[in-house]
Amino acid sequence: MEFSFEGLKPPSSKPLIGMLCSYTPEEILYAAGLQPVRIYGSGKVIKRGDAYLYSTLCPYVRSIFDLAFEGHLDDFKNMVFVNSCDAMRRLYDVWRHYIKNDFIHILDVPRTASEDKLNYYVQQLRDLIRRLEEELRVDITADSLREAIRLVNHTRQLFQELFELRKKDDSNLWGSQIFPIMLASMSSPKESFNQRLEQYIKEISRTEPQPSETPRPRLLVSGSIIEQAEFIKLLEDSGARVVAEDLCTGIRSLEGMVSEEGDPIEAIALRYLNRPPCSRMKGVERRYQSIKHIIEEYGIHGVVYHTIKFCDPELMTYPLIRKELERENIPVLHLEGDCTMGSHGQFKTRVGAFLEMLEY
Amino acid sequence: MIVAGVDIGSLSGETVILSDDKILSYSIVRTGADSALTAKKATDEALKNADISFEDIDYTIATGYGRVIVPFANENITEISCHAKGANYLFPTVRTILDMGGQDCKAIRCNEKGKVTNFAMNDKCAAGTGRFCEVMADVLGIALEDIGKTSLEAKKDAMISSACAVFAKSEAVSLLRSGVPKSEILSGVHEAIASRVFALLQRVGIEGDFVISGGIAKNIGVIKKVAEKVGLKPLISEEPQIVGALGAALFAKERYKKG
């Protein structure tokens, strides 16, 4: 059963707004009548971008700047940044200076969900709304926010159904098949995407699961951002089945609903600060608990921990997570990538040996 | 039952032929640009040494960096699993293996059955590999097989600050120009290699017994330095370069028996 990606392009009737971090509250952007689109890197060697950002900075960030500098992101007249990490803030700095936009904003997302941080974040969201209203001459009402919340929640609800299917022992869904759908969910208009996903889930639940030829180890891929489905395919071509992705382009960004009751802005703030965290959030314990939860729920045999070169938050988190996983006897393989396919040849031997050592 | 293991590495190719549990013959050839051809050359030579023909082989497993392009292999298994398997056959008490190959280095931990429990590999870097030794031998104008022995004549280590093959090469050249004896330069180079692989070993944890396999195991200079750092006497087989191919042959035997 194939998911059809055709015609999921954003409509030309709506102005685009680019986002680079899964902590960007899409609900507010939809409520403003904008079309939010998650921007992915080129996966290619960085050209001119390297002259403006130092080369020991996150390759995802450098690739994005390269794309913008080369004019590939000219359709994005509006941009929302998040102070996700230091590299992302540097991107905002050079972007503001060299790239022309109608609207550019950086959102200060706190690193914990304590009450004072929550109040602060609500204030940040109100500031974003005020700026959007004033500068783009739009109205963001409680009603339009509620409608946007329902829309984005629907996407999350549908993914939850899909994840339930992946959790089954006899699931014959491939990670390399599901992963591009998750990528698309963050860069397509939710209205048409939701219809497409609903249809897809209906069709795959109708087809009887066929027992796979030989048993395969079930993997969890953990890390920050992975933009290339080829990476997931490499793991599966080596003999695994990828059943969960603890990535900002994976399940952790699609979990947790925004409450449809009460003040919509507070509800949005609550969801984003409490969703499964990435390594930019404070406290490794929360991250580890969410990984452990996935391991139990999805019947994981091994974890592939993917870090991006020079990603300080992720490289700091990894040894702590590894220690916890080893204590629970969960095998983990660390791979370091640079957002291109350049390392994939080297990965093959490591992945092959890792799968050979797993018990399943 | 006769089985074969073929290990196609970045610099050399090896074939081991087993008859039941006994090593019938082996071969070591230099890798050319064509992996399939290297595999054939190595296997033909091993067949000749054993005085049998290709048809006599019941099952073949390929390993090493060129493992997927060995056309006559029934299956392929990574060299990490194969080195553990081979080392376990030669030294049943082995728990930690350091494989120092042509283009990479691996620290491997295994259990009493020779099954891998953890491993670490060097990244995109030739430091501490066979290629690195080749480059150094070439710079100093000493035959590769003599660099180990020569380094032992050194009274002290020349300071090689970088373990990067490219930088270390230019450091060696300037040391040579300033009149530092070749033995001291080599000893310094071996010290740099040993520090590098020791860090790799620490990533997986070192537990005895400790085996070194791969071509560099033939370099007495490196072995001595590694042994000093690890604090364990490394076990080295008579022909450390065929451990991967031996492991592959042992897997071939198991898989053939299973049908």
Coordinates of C-alpha atoms in Angstrom, one line a residue:
Chain A
M1 CA 0.0 0.0 0.0
E2 CA 1.5 3.3 -1.1
F3 CA 0.9 6.7 0.3
S4 CA 0.4 9.2 -2.4
F5 CA 2.4 12.4 -2.0
E6 CA 1.1 13.9 -5.2
G7 CA -0.7 17.3 -5.0
L8 CA 0.3 17.9 -1.3
K9 CA 2.1 21.1 -2.3
P10 CA 1.0 24.2 -0.4
P11 CA -1.7 26.2 -2.2
S12 CA -0.6 29.4 -3.9
S13 CA -3.5 31.3 -2.2
K14 CA -1.9 31.3 1.2
P15 CA 1.3 33.1 2.1
L16 CA 4.0 30.6 3.2
I17 CA 5.8 30.9 6.5
G18 CA 8.9 28.8 7.0
M19 CA 9.8 27.0 10.3
L20 CA 12.9 25.1 11.3
C21 CA 12.0 23.6 14.7
S22 CA 9.3 21.3 15.9
Y23 CA 8.7 23.6 18.8
T24 CA 7.1 26.1 16.5
P25 CA 3.4 26.3 17.3
E26 CA 1.9 25.6 13.9
E27 CA -1.6 26.3 15.4
I28 CA -1.0 30.0 15.6
L29 CA 0.4 30.2 12.1
Y30 CA -2.7 28.4 10.7
A31 CA -4.9 30.7 12.7
A32 CA -3.2 33.6 11.0
G33 CA -4.2 32.3 7.6
L34 CA -0.6 31.4 6.8
Q35 CA 0.7 28.1 5.4
P36 CA 3.5 26.8 7.8
V37 CA 6.1 24.7 6.1
R38 CA 8.9 22.9 7.9
I39 CA 12.1 23.5 5.9
Y40 CA 14.5 20.6 5.3
G41 CA 18.2 20.9 4.3
S42 CA 19.4 20.0 0.9
G43 CA 21.4 16.9 1.8
K44 CA 24.1 18.3 -0.4
V45 CA 27.6 19.7 0.1
I46 CA 27.4 23.2 1.5
K47 CA 28.7 25.9 -0.9
R48 CA 28.4 29.6 -0.1
G49 CA 26.8 29.2 3.3
D50 CA 30.2 28.3 4.8
A51 CA 31.5 31.7 4.2
Y52 CA 29.0 33.2 6.6
L53 CA 28.7 30.6 9.3
Y54 CA 31.7 28.8 10.8
S55 CA 32.3 25.3 9.5
T56 CA 32.1 23.7 13.0
L57 CA 28.5 24.6 13.3
C58 CA 25.5 22.2 12.9
P59 CA 25.4 21.1 9.2
Y60 CA 21.6 21.2 9.2
V61 CA 21.7 24.9 10.0
R62 CA 24.5 25.6 7.5
S63 CA 22.6 23.7 4.8
I64 CA 19.5 25.8 5.4
F65 CA 21.4 29.0 5.1
D66 CA 23.1 27.8 2.0
L67 CA 19.6 27.1 0.5
A68 CA 18.4 30.6 1.4
F69 CA 21.5 32.3 0.2
E70 CA 21.3 30.5 -3.1
G71 CA 17.7 31.7 -3.5
H72 CA 16.0 28.3 -3.1
L73 CA 13.8 29.6 -0.3
D74 CA 12.7 32.9 -1.9
D75 CA 9.1 31.7 -1.7
F76 CA 9.3 32.0 2.1
K77 CA 8.5 35.7 2.7
N78 CA 7.8 34.9 6.3
M79 CA 10.0 33.0 8.8
V80 CA 9.6 31.9 12.4
F81 CA 12.8 30.8 14.2
V82 CA 13.0 29.2 17.6
N83 CA 15.9 29.6 20.0
S84 CA 16.2 25.8 19.7
C85 CA 19.9 25.8 20.3
D86 CA 22.9 28.0 19.8
A87 CA 23.4 27.0 16.1
M88 CA 19.8 28.0 15.4
R89 CA 20.3 31.4 17.0
R90 CA 23.4 31.9 14.9
L91 CA 21.3 31.1 11.8
Y92 CA 18.8 33.7 12.9
D93 CA 21.6 36.2 13.2
V94 CA 23.0 35.8 9.7
W95 CA 19.6 35.3 8.2
R96 CA 18.4 38.7 9.6
H97 CA 21.4 40.3 8.0
Y98 CA 21.6 38.7 4.6
I99 CA 18.2 37.3 3.6
K100 CA 15.2 39.6 2.9
N101 CA 11.9 38.7 4.5
D102 CA 8.6 40.4 5.1
F103 CA 8.2 38.9 8.5
I104 CA 10.9 37.4 10.7
H105 CA 10.5 36.3 14.3
I106 CA 12.4 34.3 16.9
L107 CA 10.4 32.6 19.5
D108 CA 12.0 32.1 23.0
V109 CA 10.9 28.6 24.0
P110 CA 11.7 27.8 27.7
R111 CA 13.5 24.6 28.5
T112 CA 11.3 23.4 31.3
A113 CA 7.5 23.4 31.9
S114 CA 7.4 24.9 35.4
E115 CA 4.6 27.3 36.1
D116 CA 6.7 30.5 35.7
K117 CA 8.1 29.2 32.4
L118 CA 4.7 28.4 31.2
N119 CA 3.5 31.9 32.0
Y120 CA 6.5 33.3 30.2
Y121 CA 5.9 31.1 27.2
V122 CA 2.2 32.2 27.0
Q123 CA 3.5 35.8 26.9
Q124 CA 5.9 34.9 24.1
L125 CA 3.1 33.4 22.1
R126 CA 1.0 36.5 22.7
D127 CA 3.9 38.6 21.4
L128 CA 4.1 36.5 18.3
I129 CA 0.4 36.8 17.7
R130 CA 0.5 40.6 18.2
R131 CA 3.4 40.9 15.7
L132 CA 1.7 38.7 13.1
E133 CA -1.5 40.7 13.4
E134 CA 0.2 44.1 13.2
E135 CA 2.7 43.4 10.5
L136 CA 0.8 41.0 8.3
R137 CA -2.6 42.7 8.9
V138 CA -4.4 39.5 10.0
D139 CA -6.8 38.7 12.8
I140 CA -6.1 35.9 15.1
T141 CA -9.2 35.2 17.1
A142 CA -10.0 32.6 19.8
D143 CA -12.2 30.9 17.3
S144 CA -9.6 30.8 14.5
L145 CA -7.1 29.4 17.1
R146 CA -9.6 26.7 18.2
E147 CA -10.2 25.7 14.6
A148 CA -6.4 25.5 13.9
I149 CA -6.0 23.4 17.1
R150 CA -8.6 21.0 15.9
L151 CA -6.9 20.7 12.5
V152 CA -3.4 20.0 13.9
N153 CA -4.8 17.7 16.6
H154 CA -6.5 15.7 13.9
T155 CA -3.1 15.1 12.3
R156 CA -1.7 13.9 15.6
Q157 CA -4.8 11.7 16.2
L158 CA -4.3 10.0 12.8
F159 CA -0.6 9.4 13.5
Q160 CA -1.5 7.9 16.8
E161 CA -3.6 5.3 15.0
L162 CA -0.7 4.7 12.6
F163 CA 1.7 4.2 15.5
E164 CA -0.7 1.7 17.2
L165 CA -0.4 -0.4 14.0
R166 CA 3.4 -0.2 14.1
K167 CA 3.5 -1.3 17.7
K168 CA 2.0 -4.8 16.8
D169 CA 4.5 -7.6 16.8
D170 CA 3.4 -8.8 13.3
S171 CA 3.3 -5.3 11.8
N172 CA 4.6 -5.4 8.3
L173 CA 4.9 -1.6 8.0
W174 CA 8.3 -0.4 7.0
G175 CA 10.0 2.6 8.6
S176 CA 11.2 3.7 5.2
Q177 CA 7.6 3.8 4.1
I178 CA 6.2 5.7 7.2
F179 CA 9.1 8.1 7.6
P180 CA 8.5 10.2 4.4
I181 CA 4.8 10.5 5.5
M182 CA 6.0 12.1 8.8
L183 CA 8.3 14.4 6.9
A184 CA 5.4 15.4 4.6
S185 CA 3.1 16.0 7.5
M186 CA 5.2 18.9 8.6
S187 CA 5.5 20.5 5.2
S188 CA 2.1 20.1 3.6
P189 CA -1.3 21.8 4.1
K190 CA -2.8 19.8 7.0
E191 CA -6.3 19.9 5.5
S192 CA -5.4 17.8 2.4
F193 CA -2.7 15.9 4.3
N194 CA -5.2 14.7 6.9
Q195 CA -7.6 13.4 4.2
R196 CA -4.7 11.5 2.6
L197 CA -3.5 10.0 5.8
E198 CA -7.0 9.0 6.9
Q199 CA -7.5 7.1 3.6
Y200 CA -4.1 5.5 3.9
I201 CA -4.7 4.2 7.4
K202 CA -8.1 2.8 6.3
E203 CA -6.4 0.9 3.5
I204 CA -3.5 -0.5 5.5
S205 CA -5.8 -1.6 8.3
R206 CA -7.9 -3.5 5.8
T207 CA -5.1 -5.5 4.4
E208 CA -4.2 -8.6 6.4
P209 CA -0.7 -8.4 8.0
Q210 CA 1.5 -11.0 6.3
P211 CA 4.0 -12.7 8.4
S212 CA 7.5 -11.5 7.3
E213 CA 9.8 -14.0 5.7
T214 CA 12.4 -14.0 8.5
P215 CA 12.1 -12.3 11.9
R216 CA 13.9 -8.9 11.9
P217 CA 15.1 -6.9 14.9
R218 CA 12.9 -4.0 15.7
L219 CA 14.8 -0.7 15.9
L220 CA 14.2 2.7 17.5
V221 CA 16.1 5.5 15.8
S222 CA 16.8 8.3 18.3
G223 CA 18.5 11.7 17.7
S224 CA 17.8 15.2 16.7
I225 CA 16.8 15.8 13.1
I226 CA 17.0 13.3 10.2
E227 CA 15.7 14.5 6.9
Q228 CA 16.6 11.7 4.7
A229 CA 14.4 8.6 4.4
E230 CA 17.5 6.9 2.8
F231 CA 19.0 6.6 6.3
I232 CA 16.0 4.6 7.5
K233 CA 16.1 2.6 4.3
L234 CA 19.8 1.8 4.9
L235 CA 18.9 0.3 8.3
E236 CA 16.1 -1.8 6.8
D237 CA 18.2 -2.9 3.8
S238 CA 20.7 -4.2 6.3
G239 CA 18.1 -6.5 7.8
A240 CA 16.2 -4.4 10.5
R241 CA 12.7 -3.1 10.8
V242 CA 12.5 0.5 12.0
V243 CA 9.3 0.8 14.1
A244 CA 9.8 4.1 15.9
E245 CA 11.7 7.4 15.4
D246 CA 12.4 9.5 18.5
L247 CA 13.3 12.4 16.2
C248 CA 12.1 16.0 15.7
T249 CA 11.0 14.7 12.3
G250 CA 9.5 11.6 13.9
I251 CA 7.0 10.5 16.6
R252 CA 8.1 12.8 19.4
S253 CA 6.9 15.9 17.5
L254 CA 3.6 14.2 16.7
E255 CA 2.7 13.1 20.2
G256 CA 0.6 15.1 22.7
M257 CA -2.6 16.9 22.0
V258 CA -3.5 20.5 22.6
S259 CA -6.5 20.7 24.8
E260 CA -9.6 21.9 23.0
E261 CA -11.0 23.4 26.2
G262 CA -10.1 26.6 28.0
D263 CA -7.9 29.4 26.8
P264 CA -6.4 28.3 23.4
I265 CA -3.0 30.1 23.9
E266 CA -2.5 28.5 27.3
A267 CA -3.5 25.1 25.9
I268 CA -0.9 25.5 23.1
A269 CA 1.8 26.5 25.5
L270 CA 1.1 23.5 27.8
R271 CA 1.3 21.0 24.9
Y272 CA 4.5 22.3 23.4
L273 CA 6.4 22.4 26.8
N274 CA 5.1 19.0 27.8
R275 CA 5.4 17.0 24.6
P276 CA 8.2 14.3 24.5
P277 CA 11.4 16.5 24.8
C278 CA 14.4 16.8 22.5
S279 CA 17.9 17.3 23.9
R280 CA 17.5 21.1 24.0
M281 CA 15.1 20.8 26.9
K282 CA 16.5 20.7 30.4
G283 CA 16.9 17.4 32.3
V284 CA 18.0 14.2 30.6
E285 CA 15.7 12.2 32.8
R286 CA 12.6 13.3 30.9
R287 CA 14.2 12.4 27.6
Y288 CA 15.3 9.0 28.9
Q289 CA 11.9 8.3 30.2
S290 CA 10.3 9.0 26.9
I291 CA 12.8 6.8 25.1
K292 CA 12.2 4.0 27.6
H293 CA 8.5 4.4 27.1
I294 CA 9.0 3.9 23.4
I295 CA 11.2 0.9 23.9
E296 CA 8.5 -0.8 26.0
E297 CA 5.5 0.2 23.8
Y298 CA 7.1 -0.7 20.5
G299 CA 8.9 -3.9 21.5
I300 CA 12.4 -2.5 20.6
H301 CA 15.4 -4.8 20.3
G302 CA 18.0 -2.2 19.7
V303 CA 18.5 1.6 19.5
V304 CA 20.4 3.5 16.8
Y305 CA 21.4 6.8 18.2
H306 CA 22.1 9.2 15.4
T307 CA 23.8 12.5 16.2
I308 CA 24.7 15.3 13.8
K309 CA 28.2 16.5 13.7
F310 CA 28.8 19.5 16.1
C311 CA 25.4 19.1 17.7
D312 CA 26.3 20.1 21.3
P313 CA 22.9 19.3 23.0
E314 CA 22.7 15.9 21.4
L315 CA 26.3 14.9 21.9
M316 CA 26.0 15.9 25.5
T317 CA 22.9 13.9 26.0
Y318 CA 24.0 10.7 24.2
P319 CA 26.5 9.4 26.8
L320 CA 24.0 9.9 29.6
I321 CA 21.3 8.1 27.6
R322 CA 23.7 5.3 26.6
K323 CA 24.6 4.7 30.3
E324 CA 20.9 4.3 31.2
L325 CA 20.2 2.0 28.2
E326 CA 23.2 -0.2 29.1
R327 CA 22.0 -0.5 32.6
E328 CA 18.8 -2.0 31.2
N329 CA 20.7 -4.2 28.7
I330 CA 19.4 -2.4 25.7
P331 CA 22.0 -2.4 22.9
V332 CA 22.7 0.9 21.4
L333 CA 24.7 1.9 18.3
H334 CA 26.0 5.5 17.9
L335 CA 26.2 6.9 14.4
E336 CA 27.4 10.4 13.6
G337 CA 26.1 12.0 10.3
D338 CA 26.5 15.3 8.6
C339 CA 23.1 15.6 6.9
T340 CA 24.5 14.2 3.7
M341 CA 24.7 10.6 2.4
G342 CA 28.5 10.8 2.5
S343 CA 28.8 8.6 5.6
H344 CA 26.3 5.9 4.5
G345 CA 29.0 3.6 3.2
Q346 CA 30.7 3.6 6.6
F347 CA 27.5 3.2 8.4
K348 CA 26.7 -0.1 6.6
T349 CA 29.5 -2.1 8.4
R350 CA 28.5 -0.7 11.8
V351 CA 24.8 -1.3 11.2
G352 CA 25.5 -4.8 9.9
A353 CA 27.6 -5.7 12.9
F354 CA 25.1 -4.2 15.3
L355 CA 22.2 -6.2 13.8
E356 CA 24.4 -9.4 13.9
M357 CA 24.9 -8.9 17.7
L358 CA 21.2 -8.2 18.6
E359 CA 19.1 -11.0 20.2
Y360 CA 15.5 -11.1 18.8
Chain B
M1 CA 32.6 -30.8 4.7
I2 CA 34.8 -28.1 3.2
V3 CA 34.0 -24.5 3.6
A4 CA 35.7 -21.2 2.8
G5 CA 35.8 -17.7 4.4
V6 CA 36.8 -14.8 2.2
D7 CA 37.8 -11.5 3.8
I8 CA 38.1 -8.6 1.3
G9 CA 39.7 -5.7 3.1
S10 CA 40.8 -2.3 1.8
L11 CA 44.5 -3.3 1.4
S12 CA 44.5 -7.1 1.4
G13 CA 42.3 -10.0 0.7
E14 CA 42.4 -13.4 2.5
T15 CA 40.8 -16.8 2.0
V16 CA 40.8 -19.5 4.6
I17 CA 39.6 -23.0 3.8
L18 CA 38.4 -25.3 6.6
S19 CA 37.9 -29.0 6.5
D20 CA 35.5 -29.6 9.4
D21 CA 37.4 -27.8 12.2
K22 CA 40.9 -27.9 10.7
I23 CA 42.5 -25.1 8.7
L24 CA 43.3 -26.7 5.4
S25 CA 45.0 -23.7 3.8
Y26 CA 44.9 -20.0 3.5
S27 CA 46.1 -17.2 1.3
I28 CA 46.9 -13.4 1.5
V29 CA 46.8 -11.2 -1.6
R30 CA 47.0 -7.5 -2.1
T31 CA 43.6 -5.9 -2.9
G32 CA 43.3 -4.4 -6.4
A33 CA 40.7 -1.9 -7.6
D34 CA 38.4 -4.8 -8.4
S35 CA 37.2 -6.6 -5.2
A36 CA 35.6 -9.5 -7.1
L37 CA 38.9 -10.2 -8.8
T38 CA 40.8 -10.0 -5.5
A39 CA 38.4 -12.5 -4.0
K40 CA 39.0 -14.9 -6.9
K41 CA 42.7 -14.5 -6.7
A42 CA 42.8 -15.1 -3.0
T43 CA 40.5 -18.1 -3.2
D44 CA 42.3 -19.7 -6.2
E45 CA 45.6 -19.4 -4.3
A46 CA 44.1 -21.0 -1.2
L47 CA 42.6 -23.8 -3.3
K48 CA 46.0 -24.4 -4.9
N49 CA 47.6 -24.6 -1.4
A50 CA 45.0 -27.1 -0.3
D51 CA 45.2 -29.0 -3.6
I52 CA 41.5 -29.1 -4.0
S53 CA 39.2 -27.5 -6.6
F54 CA 36.5 -24.9 -6.3
E55 CA 33.8 -27.5 -6.7
D56 CA 34.9 -29.1 -3.4
I57 CA 33.8 -26.1 -1.4
D58 CA 30.4 -26.6 0.2
Y59 CA 29.7 -23.2 1.5
T60 CA 31.4 -19.7 1.3
I61 CA 30.9 -16.6 3.5
A62 CA 32.4 -13.3 2.5
T63 CA 33.4 -10.6 4.9
G64 CA 35.3 -7.3 5.0
Y65 CA 34.7 -4.0 3.3
G66 CA 34.2 -5.7 -0.1
R67 CA 32.0 -8.5 1.2
V68 CA 29.0 -7.7 -0.9
I69 CA 30.9 -8.0 -4.1
V70 CA 32.2 -11.5 -3.8
P71 CA 30.2 -13.2 -6.5
F72 CA 30.7 -16.8 -5.4
A73 CA 29.9 -16.3 -1.7
N74 CA 26.6 -17.8 -0.4
E75 CA 26.3 -15.1 2.3
N76 CA 28.1 -12.2 3.8
I77 CA 28.7 -11.2 7.4
T78 CA 30.5 -8.1 8.7
E79 CA 34.1 -8.3 9.6
I80 CA 33.3 -7.3 13.2
S81 CA 31.4 -10.5 13.9
C82 CA 34.0 -12.5 11.9
H83 CA 37.0 -11.2 13.9
A84 CA 35.3 -12.1 17.1
K85 CA 34.5 -15.6 15.8
G86 CA 38.0 -16.2 14.5
A87 CA 39.7 -14.9 17.6
N88 CA 37.4 -17.1 19.8
Y89 CA 38.4 -20.2 17.8
L90 CA 42.1 -19.4 18.2
F91 CA 41.9 -18.2 21.8
P92 CA 38.7 -19.4 23.5
T93 CA 39.3 -17.2 26.5
V94 CA 39.3 -14.0 24.5
R95 CA 36.9 -11.2 25.6
T96 CA 38.5 -8.1 23.9
I97 CA 39.8 -7.9 20.3
L98 CA 41.7 -5.1 18.7
D99 CA 41.6 -5.5 14.9
M100 CA 44.0 -3.2 13.2
G101 CA 43.3 -3.4 9.5
G102 CA 44.4 -1.6 6.4
Q103 CA 42.0 1.3 6.6
D104 CA 40.2 1.0 9.9
C105 CA 40.6 -0.1 13.5
K106 CA 38.0 -1.9 15.6
A107 CA 37.8 -2.6 19.2
I108 CA 35.5 -5.5 19.8
R109 CA 34.1 -7.2 22.9
C110 CA 32.7 -10.7 22.8
N111 CA 31.3 -13.4 25.1
E112 CA 32.6 -16.9 25.7
K113 CA 30.9 -18.1 22.4
G114 CA 32.7 -15.5 20.3
K115 CA 29.5 -13.5 19.8
V116 CA 30.0 -9.7 19.7
T117 CA 28.6 -7.8 22.6
N118 CA 29.9 -4.3 21.8
F119 CA 32.2 -2.6 19.4
A120 CA 33.7 0.7 18.4
M121 CA 35.3 1.8 15.1
N122 CA 37.5 4.7 14.1
D123 CA 35.8 7.4 12.1
K124 CA 36.8 8.7 8.7
C125 CA 40.4 8.8 9.6
A126 CA 43.4 6.6 8.7
A127 CA 45.3 7.1 12.0
G128 CA 46.3 3.8 13.5
T129 CA 45.8 1.8 10.3
G130 CA 47.9 -0.2 7.9
R131 CA 47.7 2.6 5.4
F132 CA 49.2 5.0 8.0
C133 CA 52.1 2.6 8.6
E134 CA 52.7 2.3 4.8
V135 CA 52.8 6.1 4.4
M136 CA 55.3 6.3 7.3
A137 CA 57.5 3.5 6.0
D138 CA 57.5 5.2 2.6
V139 CA 58.5 8.6 4.0
L140 CA 61.4 7.1 6.0
G141 CA 62.5 4.8 3.2
I142 CA 62.2 1.6 5.3
A143 CA 60.5 -1.6 4.2
L144 CA 57.1 -1.9 5.8
E145 CA 58.0 -5.3 7.5
D146 CA 61.0 -3.7 9.1
I147 CA 59.5 -0.6 10.8
G148 CA 58.5 -2.5 13.9
K149 CA 62.0 -3.9 14.5
T150 CA 63.7 -0.6 13.6
S151 CA 61.5 1.4 16.1
L152 CA 62.8 -0.9 18.9
E153 CA 66.3 0.6 18.5
A154 CA 65.1 4.0 19.6
K155 CA 66.4 5.4 22.8
K156 CA 63.4 7.7 23.1
D157 CA 60.2 8.6 21.2
A158 CA 60.3 11.5 18.8
M159 CA 57.3 13.7 19.6
I160 CA 54.5 13.2 17.0
S161 CA 51.8 15.5 18.2
S162 CA 49.2 14.5 15.7
A163 CA 47.6 11.1 15.1
C164 CA 46.2 12.4 11.7
A165 CA 48.0 10.5 8.9
V166 CA 48.3 13.6 6.8
F167 CA 49.7 15.9 9.5
A168 CA 51.9 13.1 11.0
K169 CA 53.5 12.6 7.6
S170 CA 54.6 16.2 7.4
E171 CA 55.7 16.1 11.1
A172 CA 57.8 13.0 10.2
V173 CA 59.3 14.8 7.2
S174 CA 60.4 17.8 9.3
L175 CA 61.8 15.6 12.0
L176 CA 63.8 13.7 9.4
R177 CA 65.2 16.9 8.0
S178 CA 66.3 18.1 11.4
G179 CA 68.3 14.9 11.9
V180 CA 66.2 12.9 14.3
P181 CA 67.0 9.2 13.9
K182 CA 64.5 7.2 11.9
S183 CA 64.1 4.7 14.8
E184 CA 63.0 7.5 17.1
I185 CA 60.5 8.9 14.6
L186 CA 59.0 5.4 14.1
S187 CA 58.8 4.9 17.8
G188 CA 57.0 8.3 18.1
V189 CA 54.6 7.2 15.3
H190 CA 53.9 3.9 17.0
E191 CA 53.2 5.8 20.3
A192 CA 50.7 8.0 18.4
I193 CA 49.0 4.9 16.9
A194 CA 48.9 3.2 20.3
S195 CA 47.3 6.2 22.1
R196 CA 44.7 6.4 19.4
V197 CA 43.7 2.7 19.5
F198 CA 43.8 2.7 23.3
A199 CA 41.1 5.4 23.3
L200 CA 39.1 3.2 21.0
L201 CA 39.5 0.2 23.4
Q202 CA 38.5 2.3 26.3
R203 CA 35.2 3.1 24.6
V204 CA 34.2 -0.6 24.8
G205 CA 36.1 -1.4 28.0
I206 CA 39.0 -3.8 28.2
E207 CA 38.6 -7.3 29.8
G208 CA 41.1 -10.2 29.4
D209 CA 42.0 -12.1 27.4
F210 CA 43.1 -9.6 24.9
V211 CA 43.8 -10.4 21.2
I212 CA 45.2 -8.3 18.5
S213 CA 44.4 -9.2 14.9
G214 CA 44.9 -7.7 11.5
G215 CA 48.0 -6.8 9.6
I216 CA 49.4 -4.3 12.2
A217 CA 49.6 -7.2 14.7
K218 CA 52.8 -8.1 12.8
N219 CA 54.4 -4.7 13.8
I220 CA 56.2 -5.5 17.0
G221 CA 56.7 -1.8 17.7
V222 CA 53.0 -1.0 17.8
I223 CA 52.2 -4.2 19.8
K224 CA 54.7 -3.2 22.5
K225 CA 53.3 0.2 22.9
V226 CA 49.7 -1.0 23.0
A227 CA 50.6 -3.7 25.5
E228 CA 52.2 -1.0 27.8
K229 CA 49.0 1.1 27.7
V230 CA 46.5 -1.7 28.1
G231 CA 48.5 -3.5 30.8
L232 CA 47.7 -6.9 29.4
K233 CA 49.9 -9.1 27.2
P234 CA 48.1 -9.3 23.9
L235 CA 47.6 -12.8 22.4
I236 CA 48.6 -12.8 18.7
S237 CA 48.1 -15.8 16.4
E238 CA 50.8 -17.1 14.1
E239 CA 49.1 -15.3 11.1
P240 CA 47.0 -12.4 12.6
Q241 CA 45.9 -11.2 9.1
I242 CA 43.6 -14.2 8.5
V243 CA 41.5 -14.0 11.6
G244 CA 38.6 -12.3 9.8
A245 CA 38.6 -14.9 7.0
L246 CA 38.9 -17.7 9.5
G247 CA 35.8 -16.3 11.3
A248 CA 33.9 -16.2 8.0
A249 CA 34.9 -19.8 7.4
L250 CA 33.7 -20.8 10.8
F251 CA 30.3 -19.1 10.2
A252 CA 30.2 -20.9 6.8
K253 CA 30.5 -24.2 8.6
E254 CA 27.7 -23.4 11.0
R255 CA 25.4 -22.1 8.3
Y256 CA 26.1 -25.1 6.1
K257 CA 25.3 -27.5 8.9
K258 CA 22.0 -25.7 9.6
G259 CA 21.2 -26.3 5.9

